Amino acid sequence: MKPNSGTLVINIMNGGKAEAYEGVYQCTARNERGAAISNNIVIRPSRSPLWTKEKLEPNQVREGDSLVLHCRPPVGLPPPIIFWMDNAFQRLPQSERVSQGLNGDLYFSNVQPEDTREDYICYARFNHTQTIQQKQPISVKVFSTKPVTERPPILLTPTGTTSNKVELRGNVLLLECIAAGLPTPVIRWIKEGGELPANRTLFENFKKTLKIIDVSEADSGNYKCIARNILGSTHHVISVTVKAAPYWITAPRNLVLSPGEDGTLICRANGNPKPSISWLANGVPIAIAPEDPSRKVDGDTIIFSAVQERSSAVYQCNASNEYGYLLANAFVNVLAEPPRILTPANKLYQVILDSPALIDCAYFGSPKPEIEWFKGVKGSILRGNEYVFHDNGTLEIPVAQKDSTGTYTCVARNELGKIQNEVQLEVKDPTMIIKQPEYKVIQRYGHVSFECIIKHDSTLIPTVIWLKDNDELPDDERFLVGKDNLTIMNVTDKDDGTYTCIVNTTLDSVSASAVLTVVAAPPTPAIIYARPNPPFDLELTGQLERSIELSWIPGDENNSPITSFVIEYEDGLHEPGVWHYQTEVPGSQTTVQLKLSPYVNYSFRVIAVNEIGRSQPSEPSEQYLTKSANPDENPSNVQGIGSEPDNLVITWESLKGFQSNGPGLQYKVSWRQKDVDDEWTSVVVANVSKYIVSGTPTFVPYEIKVQALNDLGYAPEPSEVIGHSGEDLPMVAPGNVQVHVINSTLAKVHWDPVPLKSVRGHLQGYKVYYWKVQSLSRRSKRHIEKKILTFRGNKTFGMLPGLEPYSSYKLNVRVVNGKGEGPASPDKVFKTPEGVPSSPSFLKITNPTLDSLTLEWGSPTHPNGVLISYILKFQPINNTHELGPLVEIRIPANESSLILKNLNYSTRYKFYFNAQTSVGSGSQITEEAVTIMDEAMASRQVDIATQGWFIGLMCAVALLILILLIVCFIRRNKGGKYPVKEKEDAHADPEIQPMKEDDGTFGEYSDAEDHKPLKKGSRTPSDRTVKKEDSDDSLVDYGEGVNGQFNEDGSFIGQYSGKKEKEPAEGNESSEAPSPVNAMNSFV
C-alpha cells in the first residue's frame, strides 16, 4: 500500500503470477468516528487460451445449399473478437448471402461456385493480452448440379419458432436472425404490439442483427424477424425480458446532528427484481453492530431520535438483487459545537451606488446557529423588504444607497453560545462620462480631437484607455492622448473607424464611442457629405417557425445615396448584447425575408451604408423567440488521433449557441474498429469537444462519428471519419543494409523496408545515421560527429554525399513514424577510395643566393590517400613579366625541403607546387622569389653609364638614326625603295602577319592546343596573371551557378564550386604575334 494513501499497488512486473492475486478486494477506512467501506473490486487475470486441436474434414457442398462454418473460439477473459480471413490475411468478403453471426460462425444462405477455397480461417483477437489465435484452415468445395433448385427461406439461427432473451437495463440488446434460401432471403424486424424505439434502434450485418441501445423495461416484449424471398417466408419470435441491476432513487446523505436532535437516513433503490435493502454500521451488519437506543431501522430508512455524541458512525446501505448491488456510505456526525464565524473581522466591502451589496457571514456550529444582522454599534435588528437573508448567512442589500454605508454586525447563536462579527460597507459614487466623444467627419490631413471628460468617486482612482475599432491605438506619434481627450494629427484614410474611451476603477467600468469618418475635400463647400442617418420604425410581420419579414424606414442619406442596408441580429437567449451579421440588401429595398434558427430570441437592427460610411445602428426591433427543434447539423472537424499507444482521442468543433436548436445540447460519440465488424460503441457526453477512448490496440484505424442531440432529439445521422489510435515506436530495424561506394565522396545505401505492421504508426520515412570512424591515411581517431539524412516515405535507398576520401565510415538505418525512431540496424562499415589531395599547407622560400633558393613546405591538410610524390614546377620572369622555360621536378613524398641550384643571378622565379596520390595531382600552391645580384657587375654597369665617352657615343648613334629617317622619307616621296624596305619584302617573318586590309586590325594568333605554355619572350596580360590550365576533372567550363542539392530520394545532384589555378605556361612559343611596339620595347 502506498504511504499516506489508501491505494493498493499490485506489481507483477518483477516476477509473480497474476493468478496469485485473483479475488475480491474491499477497502476499509477507519478512525475514531467510524468506518467506511468501498465497493467490491474484482481482480481477474486476462486469459487467451490456444485453440483446441481438431481434425477438420473438407466440406463438400452442392451449389445453392446452405452452409455453416463453425468457429468455436477458445473461452478467454475478456471474450475474444472474432473475424474470418484467408491465408493472405485478407478479410473474407461478406454480404447478404455470406455473413458472420454473433457467435463467430460463418453462415452461407446459399453457396456459389466462387465460394470454393481451402483457406477459410477463423481468428480470435484477445485485445487485453494483444494476442491473436488462429483456427486451422477450413476447406470448402462447391460442386454444381444442373439445374440449381430454388428454395424458400429457413432459419439457420435461431432454431425453432420462438426463443427467449434476457437483457439488463442500460445495456445494448442484440437480436439475430440468419436465414438460408435461394434466392438469398431478406430480413425484416417488427415488435409485436408496438413500434421499435426511435433514435435507439440500429440494423447491422445486412439487417440480420437488430440492435437497441440503452434498453429499459419499456423495451420488453416480443420481437419478430421475418425472412422472405420470392418462394415464401418464415419467421421467429424472440421474447425479450429486460431486467435491471439496482439503481438509486435516493442515496443516503451525510447527516450532521447535535445532541438531542432527531434525523433520518433514507436509502431507496429500484431494480428488476426489486432489490433488497440491508444496512451496516461501520462496515458491520447492523443486526450484530453495537446497539444504539437512538436509532431504529425501518426497511429502507434509519430513524434517529434524541441522538448522543456516541451515536456518531458511518452507515452503509446495500441494495442488491441477482444482477448486482449498490453500496453507499453516509456519515452521521453528532456534534456539540458553539457557533464560529469564519468571515474575517472588520472586512471592508465596497460597492457602487444603486448596485447590489452582498455582505458575508460564513458560520459553523451544532446545533445550526441562528443568524441575525444589526447595523451600527447599537442598531436594531435588520428586517424588511429592503434586505434579503440567505441561508448561508449572507446579507444582501438589493439596491445600495449612500445611507447604506456603515458598520454591520453579524450575530450567530445556538444553545451552546453566541458570537458576533463586524464588517464595513462603503457605497461609492458611480463613474460617469459627462462629456462623451462625438461623431466626427474630417477631411484628409486635418486634425481631430475626441473629448472624454469623467466624473468619479474621489476615493477611487480611474484609468482611461482609448481603443480604435476595439483594439489598441496604432503605435503612431500622430495619436496624442491627453488627460481628457484624444487628438489625431494629419488624419489619413486609415484613421477611419470607431474610437472608444474606456474608464476603469476597481469597482466599475464605463465606456463611450464615437465614429471618425475621413473624407476628401468636398468639390463644393456648400455640399456636406456625411454618413446616412439610422433607419427607424422597424416592424416584424409574417412570423413563422423558420422565417420572418422585417421592414423599416430609411433615414436621411445626407447627400450621398444609400447603397445598401446591413441587417444584424442579437440572440438574447445565448449571447445577449452581442450583435451578429445577418444579411445585406440593396439600398432601394426596405423589406427583407429573414431565415431563422430554432431556439433563438431574436432582435434585429438595421444599418444604412453610403460611400461615406455606415450609419449608427437603428433602435432594436421587438423580440421574437423561435421554437425549439432537433439539431440541424452535427459537429464539424471530427478527428481521431491517439495521444498514447493505448488510447484514441476523439475531438470535434462544438456547435455554437444558436446551432443547438434547443436546450440540453449533448453529443453522442460512437466508434468502432475499422474492418473488424465490431459493434459501434457509443457514449453520450455533455457539451464538450473531446472524448478519450482508453484501452485501444496500438495504431489501428477506427470509424468515428459524433452526433448532436438536445432535449428534443437527435441531429441527422453523421458522416463517418477514419481515425487512428495512438502510435508506438517501431519495433523492427530495417534489414539487409548494403552500401555501394560510387566514388571517393559519394556512396549509395540500400535497405529492405520494414513490415508495415511493425511500424505501429504513420510511416514517415527512414533515417540514415553515418559517421567517420577514422582516416585511412592517418590512423589516429578523432571525435565522432554523426550525420543524419532523412528519406521521406517508403524509400529503400539513398545517397550519402560529402564523404571524405580514403576514410572508414559506419552507418545504420532506422525507420521513423509519428512517435519517433525505431531500433537501429546493425552498424555497416564501408570505406571510401583515395582521392586527390588538398594543396600543401604552406610553401616558404628562404636563403636566396646568387644561384640557389631553399624551398620548405608542409604536407596537405587533407591528403585523401597515400602521397606518392610532390611536383615542383618553376620558370623565370623578366622585368616585363614575360615567362621563361618551365622546369618540372618530382620530389619523394617523405621530403619537406629542397635546395634549388644552378639558378640565374638576380632573376625572379615563379614556383608551382602540389602533392600527388595514385589518383592524381591535387590543387597547387604558388610562390615567387628572386636570386640576389652580383655586386661587382652592378658597380661596373653604373660606372659605364656615367662615363662621358659613353654619353657621346649614344648621342652620335641618335644623330645617325635621325639622318637615316630623313633620307628614307625623301626617297619614299620620290617613289623609290630604300634598302631596309627591300630586305623586309625579301625576308618577311612568317610569324608577323600584316594588318588586315578590310578592317585595319592585327591578325589574331591561334594555337591549336590551349594548354601549351607561353612562348619565350611573349608578354603576360596587363594584370600580370598567368593563364590557367584547363582542368580535366572540373565542370567549371560547363557553366557556373548550379546549386548543389539533393533529390527527394536523397540522391546527390552535386556541384563543383571554385576553379583550380591552372598549370603554369610551358615551352618557348609565343602566345601572341610580336608587333612593332613589342619590337621597339625589346630594342629599348
PDB file of N, CA and C in Angstrom, residues 93-166:
ATOM      1  N   PRO A  93     -14.830 -11.425 -47.905  1.00  0.00           N
ATOM      2  CA  PRO A  93     -15.950 -10.513 -48.171  1.00  0.00           C
ATOM      3  C   PRO A  93     -17.256 -11.071 -47.632  1.00  0.00           C
ATOM      4  N   GLN A  94     -18.086 -10.187 -47.054  1.00  0.00           N
ATOM      5  CA  GLN A  94     -19.375 -10.592 -46.511  1.00  0.00           C
ATOM      6  C   GLN A  94     -20.475  -9.801 -47.196  1.00  0.00           C
ATOM      7  N   SER A  95     -21.671 -10.373 -47.214  1.00  0.00           N
ATOM      8  CA  SER A  95     -22.786  -9.778 -47.936  1.00  0.00           C
ATOM      9  C   SER A  95     -24.071 -10.297 -47.322  1.00  0.00           C
ATOM     10  N   GLU A  96     -25.203  -9.985 -47.972  1.00  0.00           N
ATOM     11  CA  GLU A  96     -26.475 -10.538 -47.507  1.00  0.00           C
ATOM     12  C   GLU A  96     -26.468 -12.064 -47.589  1.00  0.00           C
ATOM     13  N   ARG A  97     -25.657 -12.600 -48.496  1.00  0.00           N
ATOM     14  CA  ARG A  97     -25.598 -14.062 -48.670  1.00  0.00           C
ATOM     15  C   ARG A  97     -24.642 -14.731 -47.693  1.00  0.00           C
ATOM     16  N   VAL A  98     -23.492 -14.089 -47.437  1.00  0.00           N
ATOM     17  CA  VAL A  98     -22.455 -14.659 -46.571  1.00  0.00           C
ATOM     18  C   VAL A  98     -22.187 -13.658 -45.457  1.00  0.00           C
ATOM     19  N   SER A  99     -22.347 -14.091 -44.202  1.00  0.00           N
ATOM     20  CA  SER A  99     -22.115 -13.158 -43.094  1.00  0.00           C
ATOM     21  C   SER A  99     -21.727 -13.924 -41.848  1.00  0.00           C
ATOM     22  N   GLN A 100     -21.128 -13.195 -40.917  1.00  0.00           N
ATOM     23  CA  GLN A 100     -20.668 -13.775 -39.657  1.00  0.00           C
ATOM     24  C   GLN A 100     -21.723 -13.536 -38.586  1.00  0.00           C
ATOM     25  N   GLY A 101     -22.049 -14.569 -37.821  1.00  0.00           N
ATOM     26  CA  GLY A 101     -23.022 -14.450 -36.742  1.00  0.00           C
ATOM     27  C   GLY A 101     -22.399 -13.914 -35.476  1.00  0.00           C
ATOM     28  N   LEU A 102     -23.282 -13.640 -34.498  1.00  0.00           N
ATOM     29  CA  LEU A 102     -22.792 -13.106 -33.222  1.00  0.00           C
ATOM     30  C   LEU A 102     -21.909 -14.111 -32.508  1.00  0.00           C
ATOM     31  N   ASN A 103     -22.111 -15.399 -32.752  1.00  0.00           N
ATOM     32  CA  ASN A 103     -21.280 -16.420 -32.105  1.00  0.00           C
ATOM     33  C   ASN A 103     -19.971 -16.659 -32.827  1.00  0.00           C
ATOM     34  N   GLY A 104     -19.725 -15.941 -33.950  1.00  0.00           N
ATOM     35  CA  GLY A 104     -18.478 -16.079 -34.684  1.00  0.00           C
ATOM     36  C   GLY A 104     -18.539 -17.036 -35.840  1.00  0.00           C
ATOM     37  N   ASP A 105     -19.612 -17.845 -35.968  1.00  0.00           N
ATOM     38  CA  ASP A 105     -19.716 -18.779 -37.090  1.00  0.00           C
ATOM     39  C   ASP A 105     -19.959 -18.012 -38.388  1.00  0.00           C
ATOM     40  N   LEU A 106     -19.543 -18.611 -39.500  1.00  0.00           N
ATOM     41  CA  LEU A 106     -19.723 -18.010 -40.820  1.00  0.00           C
ATOM     42  C   LEU A 106     -20.883 -18.726 -41.521  1.00  0.00           C
ATOM     43  N   TYR A 107     -21.928 -17.957 -41.848  1.00  0.00           N
ATOM     44  CA  TYR A 107     -23.160 -18.517 -42.409  1.00  0.00           C
ATOM     45  C   TYR A 107     -23.245 -18.204 -43.907  1.00  0.00           C
ATOM     46  N   PHE A 108     -23.576 -19.249 -44.700  1.00  0.00           N
ATOM     47  CA  PHE A 108     -23.832 -19.104 -46.134  1.00  0.00           C
ATOM     48  C   PHE A 108     -25.322 -19.384 -46.346  1.00  0.00           C
ATOM     49  N   SER A 109     -26.094 -18.372 -46.751  1.00  0.00           N
ATOM     50  CA  SER A 109     -27.506 -18.622 -47.063  1.00  0.00           C
ATOM     51  C   SER A 109     -27.623 -19.581 -48.240  1.00  0.00           C
ATOM     52  N   ASN A 110     -26.716 -19.485 -49.198  1.00  0.00           N
ATOM     53  CA  ASN A 110     -26.601 -20.435 -50.293  1.00  0.00           C
ATOM     54  C   ASN A 110     -25.191 -20.315 -50.838  1.00  0.00           C
ATOM     55  N   VAL A 111     -24.596 -21.423 -51.198  1.00  0.00           N
ATOM     56  CA  VAL A 111     -23.216 -21.403 -51.662  1.00  0.00           C
ATOM     57  C   VAL A 111     -23.187 -21.272 -53.171  1.00  0.00           C
ATOM     58  N   GLN A 112     -22.131 -20.647 -53.666  1.00  0.00           N
ATOM     59  CA  GLN A 112     -21.907 -20.447 -55.089  1.00  0.00           C
ATOM     60  C   GLN A 112     -20.546 -21.031 -55.456  1.00  0.00           C
ATOM     61  N   PRO A 113     -20.314 -21.278 -56.739  1.00  0.00           N
ATOM     62  CA  PRO A 113     -19.009 -21.873 -57.116  1.00  0.00           C
ATOM     63  C   PRO A 113     -17.819 -21.028 -56.660  1.00  0.00           C
ATOM     64  N   GLU A 114     -17.971 -19.700 -56.613  1.00  0.00           N
ATOM     65  CA  GLU A 114     -16.841 -18.873 -56.207  1.00  0.00           C
ATOM     66  C   GLU A 114     -16.502 -19.011 -54.720  1.00  0.00           C
ATOM     67  N   ASP A 115     -17.357 -19.725 -53.953  1.00  0.00           N
ATOM     68  CA  ASP A 115     -17.059 -19.951 -52.532  1.00  0.00           C
ATOM     69  C   ASP A 115     -16.051 -21.057 -52.337  1.00  0.00           C
ATOM     70  N   THR A 116     -15.683 -21.754 -53.384  1.00  0.00           N
ATOM     71  CA  THR A 116     -14.704 -22.844 -53.262  1.00  0.00           C
ATOM     72  C   THR A 116     -13.334 -22.254 -52.927  1.00  0.00           C
ATOM     73  N   ARG A 117     -12.790 -22.683 -51.821  1.00  0.00           N
ATOM     74  CA  ARG A 117     -11.425 -22.309 -51.417  1.00  0.00           C
ATOM     75  C   ARG A 117     -11.017 -23.167 -50.232  1.00  0.00           C
ATOM     76  N   GLU A 118      -9.729 -23.184 -49.945  1.00  0.00           N
ATOM     77  CA  GLU A 118      -9.203 -24.054 -48.888  1.00  0.00           C
ATOM     78  C   GLU A 118      -8.678 -23.263 -47.698  1.00  0.00           C
ATOM     79  N   ASP A 119      -8.949 -21.972 -47.651  1.00  0.00           N
ATOM     80  CA  ASP A 119      -8.337 -21.164 -46.578  1.00  0.00           C
ATOM     81  C   ASP A 119      -9.372 -20.287 -45.890  1.00  0.00           C
ATOM     82  N   TYR A 120     -10.476 -20.889 -45.451  1.00  0.00           N
ATOM     83  CA  TYR A 120     -11.394 -20.188 -44.547  1.00  0.00           C
ATOM     84  C   TYR A 120     -10.807 -20.315 -43.135  1.00  0.00           C
ATOM     85  N   ILE A 121     -10.314 -19.214 -42.600  1.00  0.00           N
ATOM     86  CA  ILE A 121      -9.603 -19.261 -41.313  1.00  0.00           C
ATOM     87  C   ILE A 121     -10.317 -18.332 -40.336  1.00  0.00           C
ATOM     88  N   CYS A 122     -10.649 -18.858 -39.168  1.00  0.00           N
ATOM     89  CA  CYS A 122     -11.274 -18.055 -38.101  1.00  0.00           C
ATOM     90  C   CYS A 122     -10.176 -17.577 -37.151  1.00  0.00           C
ATOM     91  N   TYR A 123     -10.169 -16.290 -36.886  1.00  0.00           N
ATOM     92  CA  TYR A 123      -9.188 -15.684 -35.980  1.00  0.00           C
ATOM     93  C   TYR A 123      -9.906 -15.164 -34.741  1.00  0.00           C
ATOM     94  N   ALA A 124      -9.238 -15.295 -33.592  1.00  0.00           N
ATOM     95  CA  ALA A 124      -9.758 -14.745 -32.327  1.00  0.00           C
ATOM     96  C   ALA A 124      -8.731 -13.768 -31.777  1.00  0.00           C
ATOM     97  N   ARG A 125      -9.137 -12.515 -31.655  1.00  0.00           N
ATOM     98  CA  ARG A 125      -8.218 -11.495 -31.135  1.00  0.00           C
ATOM     99  C   ARG A 125      -8.556 -11.188 -29.684  1.00  0.00           C
ATOM    100  N   PHE A 126      -7.559 -11.375 -28.801  1.00  0.00           N
ATOM    101  CA  PHE A 126      -7.716 -11.071 -27.387  1.00  0.00           C
ATOM    102  C   PHE A 126      -7.048  -9.713 -27.134  1.00  0.00           C
ATOM    103  N   ASN A 127      -7.862  -8.678 -27.064  1.00  0.00           N
ATOM    104  CA  ASN A 127      -7.322  -7.320 -27.010  1.00  0.00           C
ATOM    105  C   ASN A 127      -6.487  -7.077 -25.769  1.00  0.00           C
ATOM    106  N   HIS A 128      -6.928  -7.632 -24.631  1.00  0.00           N
ATOM    107  CA  HIS A 128      -6.241  -7.294 -23.386  1.00  0.00           C
ATOM    108  C   HIS A 128      -4.810  -7.827 -23.380  1.00  0.00           C
ATOM    109  N   THR A 129      -4.618  -9.019 -23.936  1.00  0.00           N
ATOM    110  CA  THR A 129      -3.264  -9.589 -23.994  1.00  0.00           C
ATOM    111  C   THR A 129      -2.585  -9.294 -25.319  1.00  0.00           C
ATOM    112  N   GLN A 130      -3.295  -8.633 -26.227  1.00  0.00           N
ATOM    113  CA  GLN A 130      -2.749  -8.267 -27.534  1.00  0.00           C
ATOM    114  C   GLN A 130      -2.199  -9.488 -28.273  1.00  0.00           C
ATOM    115  N   THR A 131      -3.027 -10.530 -28.281  1.00  0.00           N
ATOM    116  CA  THR A 131      -2.651 -11.750 -28.999  1.00  0.00           C
ATOM    117  C   THR A 131      -3.793 -12.135 -29.940  1.00  0.00           C
ATOM    118  N   ILE A 132      -3.447 -12.863 -30.991  1.00  0.00           N
ATOM    119  CA  ILE A 132      -4.414 -13.363 -31.967  1.00  0.00           C
ATOM    120  C   ILE A 132      -4.179 -14.860 -32.132  1.00  0.00           C
ATOM    121  N   GLN A 133      -5.246 -15.619 -31.940  1.00  0.00           N
ATOM    122  CA  GLN A 133      -5.172 -17.072 -32.115  1.00  0.00           C
ATOM    123  C   GLN A 133      -5.855 -17.438 -33.439  1.00  0.00           C
ATOM    124  N   GLN A 134      -5.350 -18.479 -34.092  1.00  0.00           N
ATOM    125  CA  GLN A 134      -5.820 -18.855 -35.438  1.00  0.00           C
ATOM    126  C   GLN A 134      -6.325 -20.292 -35.425  1.00  0.00           C
ATOM    127  N   LYS A 135      -7.519 -20.496 -35.978  1.00  0.00           N
ATOM    128  CA  LYS A 135      -8.051 -21.848 -36.151  1.00  0.00           C
ATOM    129  C   LYS A 135      -7.445 -22.456 -37.411  1.00  0.00           C
ATOM    130  N   GLN A 136      -7.418 -23.769 -37.462  1.00  0.00           N
ATOM    131  CA  GLN A 136      -6.894 -24.421 -38.665  1.00  0.00           C
ATOM    132  C   GLN A 136      -7.764 -24.076 -39.869  1.00  0.00           C
ATOM    133  N   PRO A 137      -7.172 -23.921 -41.063  1.00  0.00           N
ATOM    134  CA  PRO A 137      -7.963 -23.570 -42.246  1.00  0.00           C
ATOM    135  C   PRO A 137      -9.049 -24.610 -42.539  1.00  0.00           C
ATOM    136  N   ILE A 138     -10.188 -24.127 -42.994  1.00  0.00           N
ATOM    137  CA  ILE A 138     -11.321 -24.987 -43.352  1.00  0.00           C
ATOM    138  C   ILE A 138     -11.456 -24.971 -44.875  1.00  0.00           C
ATOM    139  N   SER A 139     -11.624 -26.140 -45.459  1.00  0.00           N
ATOM    140  CA  SER A 139     -11.727 -26.271 -46.913  1.00  0.00           C
ATOM    141  C   SER A 139     -13.196 -26.425 -47.307  1.00  0.00           C
ATOM    142  N   VAL A 140     -13.598 -25.686 -48.328  1.00  0.00           N
ATOM    143  CA  VAL A 140     -14.953 -25.771 -48.870  1.00  0.00           C
ATOM    144  C   VAL A 140     -14.844 -26.006 -50.370  1.00  0.00           C
ATOM    145  N   LYS A 141     -15.544 -27.044 -50.854  1.00  0.00           N
ATOM    146  CA  LYS A 141     -15.593 -27.327 -52.281  1.00  0.00           C
ATOM    147  C   LYS A 141     -17.049 -27.386 -52.709  1.00  0.00           C
ATOM    148  N   VAL A 142     -17.407 -26.536 -53.648  1.00  0.00           N
ATOM    149  CA  VAL A 142     -18.783 -26.453 -54.135  1.00  0.00           C
ATOM    150  C   VAL A 142     -18.858 -27.198 -55.467  1.00  0.00           C
ATOM    151  N   PHE A 143     -19.761 -28.201 -55.553  1.00  0.00           N
ATOM    152  CA  PHE A 143     -19.939 -28.897 -56.817  1.00  0.00           C
ATOM    153  C   PHE A 143     -21.294 -28.521 -57.400  1.00  0.00           C
ATOM    154  N   SER A 144     -21.343 -28.401 -58.698  1.00  0.00           N
ATOM    155  CA  SER A 144     -22.521 -27.891 -59.382  1.00  0.00           C
ATOM    156  C   SER A 144     -23.402 -29.032 -59.850  1.00  0.00           C
ATOM    157  N   THR A 145     -24.712 -28.786 -59.762  1.00  0.00           N
ATOM    158  CA  THR A 145     -25.711 -29.688 -60.331  1.00  0.00           C
ATOM    159  C   THR A 145     -26.683 -28.844 -61.118  1.00  0.00           C
ATOM    160  N   LYS A 146     -27.020 -29.288 -62.299  1.00  0.00           N
ATOM    161  CA  LYS A 146     -27.909 -28.533 -63.167  1.00  0.00           C
ATOM    162  C   LYS A 146     -29.267 -29.235 -63.233  1.00  0.00           C
ATOM    163  N   PRO A 147     -30.389 -28.520 -63.061  1.00  0.00           N
ATOM    164  CA  PRO A 147     -30.412 -27.090 -62.703  1.00  0.00           C
ATOM    165  C   PRO A 147     -30.300 -26.910 -61.191  1.00  0.00           C
ATOM    166  N   VAL A 148     -29.996 -25.687 -60.739  1.00  0.00           N
ATOM    167  CA  VAL A 148     -29.929 -25.379 -59.320  1.00  0.00           C
ATOM    168  C   VAL A 148     -31.343 -25.131 -58.818  1.00  0.00           C
ATOM    169  N   THR A 149     -31.720 -25.829 -57.771  1.00  0.00           N
ATOM    170  CA  THR A 149     -33.088 -25.759 -57.260  1.00  0.00           C
ATOM    171  C   THR A 149     -33.229 -24.584 -56.300  1.00  0.00           C
ATOM    172  N   GLU A 150     -34.233 -23.739 -56.562  1.00  0.00           N
ATOM    173  CA  GLU A 150     -34.520 -22.637 -55.645  1.00  0.00           C
ATOM    174  C   GLU A 150     -35.341 -23.164 -54.468  1.00  0.00           C
ATOM    175  N   ARG A 151     -35.132 -22.518 -53.278  1.00  0.00           N
ATOM    176  CA  ARG A 151     -35.770 -22.992 -52.056  1.00  0.00           C
ATOM    177  C   ARG A 151     -36.313 -21.814 -51.249  1.00  0.00           C
ATOM    178  N   PRO A 152     -37.414 -22.016 -50.537  1.00  0.00           N
ATOM    179  CA  PRO A 152     -37.914 -20.941 -49.662  1.00  0.00           C
ATOM    180  C   PRO A 152     -37.020 -20.794 -48.439  1.00  0.00           C
ATOM    181  N   PRO A 153     -37.164 -19.695 -47.692  1.00  0.00           N
ATOM    182  CA  PRO A 153     -36.280 -19.461 -46.541  1.00  0.00           C
ATOM    183  C   PRO A 153     -36.521 -20.443 -45.404  1.00  0.00           C
ATOM    184  N   ILE A 154     -35.442 -20.809 -44.735  1.00  0.00           N
ATOM    185  CA  ILE A 154     -35.481 -21.481 -43.434  1.00  0.00           C
ATOM    186  C   ILE A 154     -34.451 -20.779 -42.559  1.00  0.00           C
ATOM    187  N   LEU A 155     -34.647 -20.747 -41.244  1.00  0.00           N
ATOM    188  CA  LEU A 155     -33.755 -20.045 -40.324  1.00  0.00           C
ATOM    189  C   LEU A 155     -32.613 -20.968 -39.908  1.00  0.00           C
ATOM    190  N   LEU A 156     -31.404 -20.482 -40.109  1.00  0.00           N
ATOM    191  CA  LEU A 156     -30.232 -21.208 -39.620  1.00  0.00           C
ATOM    192  C   LEU A 156     -30.009 -20.929 -38.140  1.00  0.00           C
ATOM    193  N   THR A 157     -30.276 -19.696 -37.717  1.00  0.00           N
ATOM    194  CA  THR A 157     -30.203 -19.317 -36.309  1.00  0.00           C
ATOM    195  C   THR A 157     -31.107 -18.122 -36.098  1.00  0.00           C
ATOM    196  N   PRO A 158     -31.897 -18.092 -35.019  1.00  0.00           N
ATOM    197  CA  PRO A 158     -32.105 -19.156 -34.023  1.00  0.00           C
ATOM    198  C   PRO A 158     -32.981 -20.255 -34.595  1.00  0.00           C
ATOM    199  N   THR A 159     -32.969 -21.383 -33.958  1.00  0.00           N
ATOM    200  CA  THR A 159     -33.765 -22.518 -34.423  1.00  0.00           C
ATOM    201  C   THR A 159     -35.142 -22.470 -33.787  1.00  0.00           C
ATOM    202  N   GLY A 160     -36.053 -23.163 -34.377  1.00  0.00           N
ATOM    203  CA  GLY A 160     -37.416 -23.204 -33.871  1.00  0.00           C
ATOM    204  C   GLY A 160     -38.187 -21.955 -34.262  1.00  0.00           C
ATOM    205  N   THR A 161     -39.331 -21.785 -33.630  1.00  0.00           N
ATOM    206  CA  THR A 161     -40.193 -20.635 -33.948  1.00  0.00           C
ATOM    207  C   THR A 161     -40.155 -19.575 -32.874  1.00  0.00           C
ATOM    208  N   THR A 162     -39.749 -19.914 -31.647  1.00  0.00           N
ATOM    209  CA  THR A 162     -39.692 -18.929 -30.561  1.00  0.00           C
ATOM    210  C   THR A 162     -38.446 -19.166 -29.742  1.00  0.00           C
ATOM    211  N   SER A 163     -38.032 -18.095 -29.069  1.00  0.00           N
ATOM    212  CA  SER A 163     -36.907 -18.178 -28.131  1.00  0.00           C
ATOM    213  C   SER A 163     -37.043 -17.034 -27.140  1.00  0.00           C
ATOM    214  N   ASN A 164     -36.233 -17.071 -26.104  1.00  0.00           N
ATOM    215  CA  ASN A 164     -36.277 -16.057 -25.045  1.00  0.00           C
ATOM    216  C   ASN A 164     -34.938 -15.364 -24.939  1.00  0.00           C
ATOM    217  N   LYS A 165     -34.982 -14.097 -24.518  1.00  0.00           N
ATOM    218  CA  LYS A 165     -33.753 -13.306 -24.361  1.00  0.00           C
ATOM    219  C   LYS A 165     -33.923 -12.404 -23.150  1.00  0.00           C
ATOM    220  N   VAL A 166     -32.951 -12.417 -22.254  1.00  0.00           N
ATOM    221  CA  VAL A 166     -32.952 -11.552 -21.068  1.00  0.00           C
ATOM    222  C   VAL A 166     -31.797 -10.572 -21.205  1.00  0.00           C
TER     223      VAL A 166
END
